[in-house]
Amino acid sequence: MKVKIRKKGPVSMLYIVGKLTIPREVQMRQVMNDLLDAGERLFILNMTLCPYLDSAGLGETVATWQRVQDADGRVVLVMTGKTHSLFVMTGLNRVFEIYQDEEEALASFIPGTNRGAWSRPSLGEGRVGSRSPLSPTRLHRSGNGSA
């Protein structure tokens, strides 16, 4: 697995290329920690080139989300196919904002254009013990198809 980084304005886009499995998830953790330490707070995790992730990969994705939330940041995912299906089966689509393509994900960082997510947590109810306005227990589905 490789993690490629691209910057678009204030958003750091991370491309997860290859299988996100044990022990490869450590690489994603290190990259995210380095970016957070450098002051980055807005992220897109593009997982369209990640054909498979195991429980360690899922766990690291959730841990990444938590670290970003704790730093008052925001992370959204871009994924399709089997990877998206896994997030739906595990209920993680109720925690993450998930987009079908990078343009939609980037547009979600512009006020007033946050639409088109396959799944998006509802705003208003903070998680217990967190400053985040996102609630992992509610799901807002947009009308553009969900899988």
Tab-separated table of C-alpha atoms in Angstrom:
chain	number	residue	atom	x	y	z
A	1	MET	CA	0.000	0.000	0.000
A	2	LYS	CA	1.101	3.538	-0.763
A	3	VAL	CA	-0.235	6.853	0.461
A	4	LYS	CA	0.058	9.663	-2.055
A	5	ILE	CA	-0.623	13.231	-0.991
A	6	ARG	CA	-1.897	16.121	-3.076
A	7	LYS	CA	-2.889	19.570	-1.863
A	8	LYS	CA	-5.849	21.511	-3.265
A	9	GLY	CA	-6.181	24.828	-1.475
A	10	PRO	CA	-6.581	24.112	2.241
A	11	VAL	CA	-7.550	20.463	1.640
A	12	SER	CA	-5.025	17.640	1.857
A	13	MET	CA	-6.030	14.778	-0.419
A	14	LEU	CA	-4.631	11.382	0.492
A	15	TYR	CA	-4.794	8.595	-2.060
A	16	ILE	CA	-4.728	5.121	-0.544
A	17	VAL	CA	-3.268	2.923	-3.282
A	18	GLY	CA	-3.360	-0.820	-2.697
A	19	LYS	CA	-4.670	-3.004	0.106
A	20	LEU	CA	-5.111	-1.366	3.505
A	21	THR	CA	-4.337	-4.302	5.777
A	22	ILE	CA	-2.226	-5.187	8.777
A	23	PRO	CA	0.640	-4.143	8.998
A	24	ARG	CA	0.233	-1.625	6.163
A	25	GLU	CA	-2.209	0.565	8.072
A	26	VAL	CA	0.723	1.952	10.080
A	27	GLN	CA	1.834	3.909	7.016
A	28	MET	CA	-1.510	5.709	6.777
A	29	ARG	CA	-1.376	6.479	10.513
A	30	GLN	CA	2.095	7.990	10.222
A	31	VAL	CA	1.185	10.141	7.219
A	32	MET	CA	-1.935	11.446	8.977
A	33	ASN	CA	-0.043	12.147	12.204
A	34	ASP	CA	2.623	14.056	10.258
A	35	LEU	CA	-0.018	16.148	8.467
A	36	LEU	CA	-1.886	16.897	11.692
A	37	ASP	CA	1.390	17.847	13.390
A	38	ALA	CA	2.059	20.231	10.483
A	39	GLY	CA	-1.279	21.958	11.136
A	40	GLU	CA	-3.375	20.414	8.379
A	41	ARG	CA	-7.050	20.020	9.353
A	42	LEU	CA	-9.055	19.350	6.165
A	43	PHE	CA	-8.718	15.957	4.503
A	44	ILE	CA	-10.065	13.796	1.732
A	45	LEU	CA	-9.200	10.105	1.956
A	46	ASN	CA	-9.564	8.853	-1.606
A	47	MET	CA	-9.953	5.088	-1.389
A	48	THR	CA	-11.013	4.426	-4.977
A	49	LEU	CA	-7.659	2.689	-5.599
A	50	CYS	CA	-7.936	0.590	-2.427
A	51	PRO	CA	-9.388	-2.734	-3.555
A	52	TYR	CA	-9.445	-4.300	-0.091
A	53	LEU	CA	-9.195	-3.448	3.570
A	54	ASP	CA	-9.322	-5.765	6.551
A	55	SER	CA	-10.391	-5.048	10.127
A	56	ALA	CA	-7.063	-3.310	10.796
A	57	GLY	CA	-7.656	-1.042	7.802
A	58	LEU	CA	-11.202	-0.291	8.947
A	59	GLY	CA	-9.950	0.378	12.452
A	60	GLU	CA	-7.245	2.729	11.247
A	61	THR	CA	-9.744	4.621	9.093
A	62	VAL	CA	-11.978	5.113	12.143
A	63	ALA	CA	-8.956	6.086	14.289
A	64	THR	CA	-7.932	8.607	11.612
A	65	TRP	CA	-11.413	10.110	11.683
A	66	GLN	CA	-11.242	10.355	15.484
A	67	ARG	CA	-7.806	12.024	15.476
A	68	VAL	CA	-8.970	14.580	12.909
A	69	GLN	CA	-12.160	15.271	14.898
A	70	ASP	CA	-10.145	15.709	18.098
A	71	ALA	CA	-7.982	18.271	16.267
A	72	ASP	CA	-11.127	20.198	15.212
A	73	GLY	CA	-10.628	19.075	11.612
A	74	ARG	CA	-12.742	17.358	9.001
A	75	VAL	CA	-12.193	14.261	6.908
A	76	VAL	CA	-14.390	12.917	4.108
A	77	LEU	CA	-13.995	9.738	2.094
A	78	VAL	CA	-14.135	9.017	-1.620
A	79	MET	CA	-14.917	5.396	-2.428
A	80	THR	CA	-16.925	3.121	-4.668
A	81	GLY	CA	-17.621	-0.555	-5.190
A	82	LYS	CA	-16.646	-3.183	-2.643
A	83	THR	CA	-14.921	-0.728	-0.329
A	84	HIS	CA	-18.101	1.351	-0.104
A	85	SER	CA	-20.166	-1.800	0.391
A	86	LEU	CA	-17.980	-2.765	3.346
A	87	PHE	CA	-18.610	0.616	4.976
A	88	VAL	CA	-22.347	0.138	4.466
A	89	MET	CA	-22.308	-3.422	5.869
A	90	THR	CA	-20.397	-2.323	8.973
A	91	GLY	CA	-22.545	0.789	9.492
A	92	LEU	CA	-19.560	3.099	9.072
A	93	ASN	CA	-21.446	4.951	6.352
A	94	ARG	CA	-23.376	6.505	9.261
A	95	VAL	CA	-20.144	7.953	10.660
A	96	PHE	CA	-18.321	9.149	7.550
A	97	GLU	CA	-19.253	11.530	4.773
A	98	ILE	CA	-18.733	9.351	1.708
A	99	TYR	CA	-18.580	10.683	-1.847
A	100	GLN	CA	-18.469	8.894	-5.182
A	101	ASP	CA	-15.869	11.188	-6.692
A	102	GLU	CA	-13.224	13.682	-5.713
A	103	GLU	CA	-14.957	16.736	-7.189
A	104	GLU	CA	-18.023	16.187	-5.002
A	105	ALA	CA	-15.796	15.691	-1.974
A	106	LEU	CA	-13.846	18.899	-2.691
A	107	ALA	CA	-17.076	20.835	-3.250
A	108	SER	CA	-18.281	19.724	0.187
A	109	PHE	CA	-15.623	21.982	1.743
A	110	ILE	CA	-17.188	25.057	0.107
A	111	PRO	CA	-20.008	26.515	2.243
A	112	GLY	CA	-23.407	26.013	0.647
A	113	THR	CA	-22.295	23.228	-1.711
A	114	ASN	CA	-22.257	20.261	0.699
A	115	ARG	CA	-24.453	17.953	-1.319
A	116	GLY	CA	-24.102	14.708	-3.186
A	117	ALA	CA	-22.756	12.512	-0.402
A	118	TRP	CA	-23.792	8.879	-0.450
A	119	SER	CA	-23.920	9.169	3.306
A	120	ARG	CA	-23.505	12.012	5.686
A	121	PRO	CA	-23.957	12.162	9.443
A	122	SER	CA	-26.594	14.624	10.588
A	123	LEU	CA	-25.473	17.878	12.110
A	124	GLY	CA	-26.535	19.111	15.504
A	125	GLU	CA	-25.972	16.207	17.868
A	126	GLY	CA	-22.402	16.037	19.089
A	127	ARG	CA	-20.726	12.755	19.892
A	128	VAL	CA	-20.339	12.058	23.574
A	129	GLY	CA	-17.052	13.490	24.780
A	130	SER	CA	-16.299	15.316	21.554
A	131	ARG	CA	-16.399	18.860	20.225
A	132	SER	CA	-17.584	17.523	16.882
A	133	PRO	CA	-21.047	18.487	15.600
A	134	LEU	CA	-21.235	15.186	13.729
A	135	SER	CA	-23.333	12.373	15.070
A	136	PRO	CA	-22.473	8.815	14.001
A	137	THR	CA	-25.922	7.583	15.018
A	138	ARG	CA	-27.936	9.413	12.369
A	139	LEU	CA	-27.791	9.151	8.614
A	140	HIS	CA	-28.793	11.630	5.976
A	141	ARG	CA	-29.184	10.093	2.552
A	142	SER	CA	-29.130	12.305	-0.462
A	143	GLY	CA	-31.368	11.524	-3.360
A	144	ASN	CA	-28.601	10.583	-5.798
A	145	GLY	CA	-28.537	6.874	-5.075
A	146	SER	CA	-27.121	4.891	-2.225
A	147	ALA	CA	-25.678	1.432	-2.213
